[in-house]
């Protein structure tokens, strides 16, 4: 029955639904998780790395974090070819505007909905992640606490048993001492230290 | 009238420009900065139609920034110069920009460089270059005193010689100049050479 209304994003079903949009939302649900948390002194983005083949040549250190402008960055969950088009548009538009309104976090989805959030999760298990964030988020959270929270959420929602730096990426947007907005991607080494520090992983045991 | 000039020294490039905004016989402003920081290691000094100058240099600046976000590496000075020339050449047969450009930059691989790009899209890699009425004097001074591998002190001294010559020989000499430098540490303002200050608006 619903088949008749499946094929195009522009045709409503009799119940008033757009199936293609819903399918698109569903597709994102299978992608690697990405979490964003707004803190008083910065924004934290963490993402789950899905492609971790040792044979793959990676051109960048990050797989789902993209710098849009000096003061804007985004994390992606979903189809990369589609994301590339949006990122490209965002980068071009970023060059046309010159305004800064303090730290903000936005989430947008395939339906075109977008909104500002204090903490948000997209991708696989986003509902579970979202509910942990809702429980543990507090206003006045610091950036370090936000990193801790984001890693904790990811450790609980990711399928893999132990969190390691090669399955993760972490990026932060904050103000440098000089007052300039800075985007910083966490190195795998620092990330490993953070995971141990926050107790979300066991330090690598010598199993040689 | 407009004076923009620059030269390449040992490990750096230096550019200077007058800072007068002139319309007809009137000077509207004497602190107009005509040298823009294109990115961390590039300077673009421009003369010409004021509207075109601002529009075009900003357009180049934004595209150089965009390139960096898309590709994760900055454009080399040579690439930026060729891109700038290309944009001027494309516009030339449609809706030309009346802008002359001196593009100075520093690259790890090639060191400092200076490019001369005029409004009809001529591109030259040069060691010293100049635009505007001031060029008659600054080019002469640089022909006499320039030598390759100059130190910053020698180069600034030569720039000052050029400014002095312009001020003493050019009927319509602008009063103020700005000097900028680019080297391994980046592009930055070096100094102003001011002989008049803009009067602050009287408080009501």
PDB file of N, CA and C in Angstrom, chain B residues 56 85-97:
ATOM      1  N   UNK B  56      37.382  43.612  -5.033  1.00  0.00           N
ATOM      2  CA  UNK B  56      38.219  42.573  -5.637  1.00  0.00           C
ATOM      3  C   UNK B  56      39.167  41.921  -4.626  1.00  0.00           C
ATOM      4  N   UNK B  85      45.415  36.708 -11.097  1.00  0.00           N
ATOM      5  CA  UNK B  85      45.529  37.068 -12.511  1.00  0.00           C
ATOM      6  C   UNK B  85      44.390  36.490 -13.334  1.00  0.00           C
ATOM      7  N   UNK B  86      44.077  35.229 -13.056  1.00  0.00           N
ATOM      8  CA  UNK B  86      42.992  34.554 -13.771  1.00  0.00           C
ATOM      9  C   UNK B  86      41.667  35.258 -13.588  1.00  0.00           C
ATOM     10  N   UNK B  87      41.390  35.660 -12.355  1.00  0.00           N
ATOM     11  CA  UNK B  87      40.129  36.357 -12.072  1.00  0.00           C
ATOM     12  C   UNK B  87      40.080  37.699 -12.789  1.00  0.00           C
ATOM     13  N   UNK B  88      41.217  38.410 -12.801  1.00  0.00           N
ATOM     14  CA  UNK B  88      41.275  39.703 -13.506  1.00  0.00           C
ATOM     15  C   UNK B  88      41.111  39.509 -15.007  1.00  0.00           C
ATOM     16  N   UNK B  89      41.742  38.444 -15.533  1.00  0.00           N
ATOM     17  CA  UNK B  89      41.682  38.175 -16.973  1.00  0.00           C
ATOM     18  C   UNK B  89      40.265  37.812 -17.407  1.00  0.00           C
ATOM     19  N   UNK B  90      39.570  37.015 -16.562  1.00  0.00           N
ATOM     20  CA  UNK B  90      38.187  36.638 -16.871  1.00  0.00           C
ATOM     21  C   UNK B  90      37.292  37.866 -16.860  1.00  0.00           C
ATOM     22  N   UNK B  91      37.519  38.718 -15.855  1.00  0.00           N
ATOM     23  CA  UNK B  91      36.689  39.916 -15.720  1.00  0.00           C
ATOM     24  C   UNK B  91      36.995  40.943 -16.814  1.00  0.00           C
ATOM     25  N   UNK B  92      38.229  40.873 -17.321  1.00  0.00           N
ATOM     26  CA  UNK B  92      38.705  41.904 -18.251  1.00  0.00           C
ATOM     27  C   UNK B  92      37.794  42.112 -19.462  1.00  0.00           C
ATOM     28  N   UNK B  93      37.290  41.006 -20.052  1.00  0.00           N
ATOM     29  CA  UNK B  93      36.446  41.108 -21.253  1.00  0.00           C
ATOM     30  C   UNK B  93      34.969  41.134 -20.927  1.00  0.00           C
ATOM     31  N   UNK B  94      34.631  41.287 -19.633  1.00  0.00           N
ATOM     32  CA  UNK B  94      33.231  41.323 -19.231  1.00  0.00           C
ATOM     33  C   UNK B  94      32.937  42.593 -18.458  1.00  0.00           C
ATOM     34  N   UNK B  95      33.545  42.669 -17.334  1.00  0.00           N
ATOM     35  CA  UNK B  95      33.216  43.709 -16.371  1.00  0.00           C
ATOM     36  C   UNK B  95      34.488  44.003 -15.583  1.00  0.00           C
ATOM     37  N   UNK B  96      35.476  44.644 -16.254  1.00  0.00           N
ATOM     38  CA  UNK B  96      36.821  44.682 -15.672  1.00  0.00           C
ATOM     39  C   UNK B  96      36.910  45.439 -14.342  1.00  0.00           C
ATOM     40  N   UNK B  97      37.822  44.952 -13.499  1.00  0.00           N
ATOM     41  CA  UNK B  97      38.157  45.663 -12.268  1.00  0.00           C
ATOM     42  C   UNK B  97      39.323  46.602 -12.569  1.00  0.00           C
TER      43      UNK B  97
END
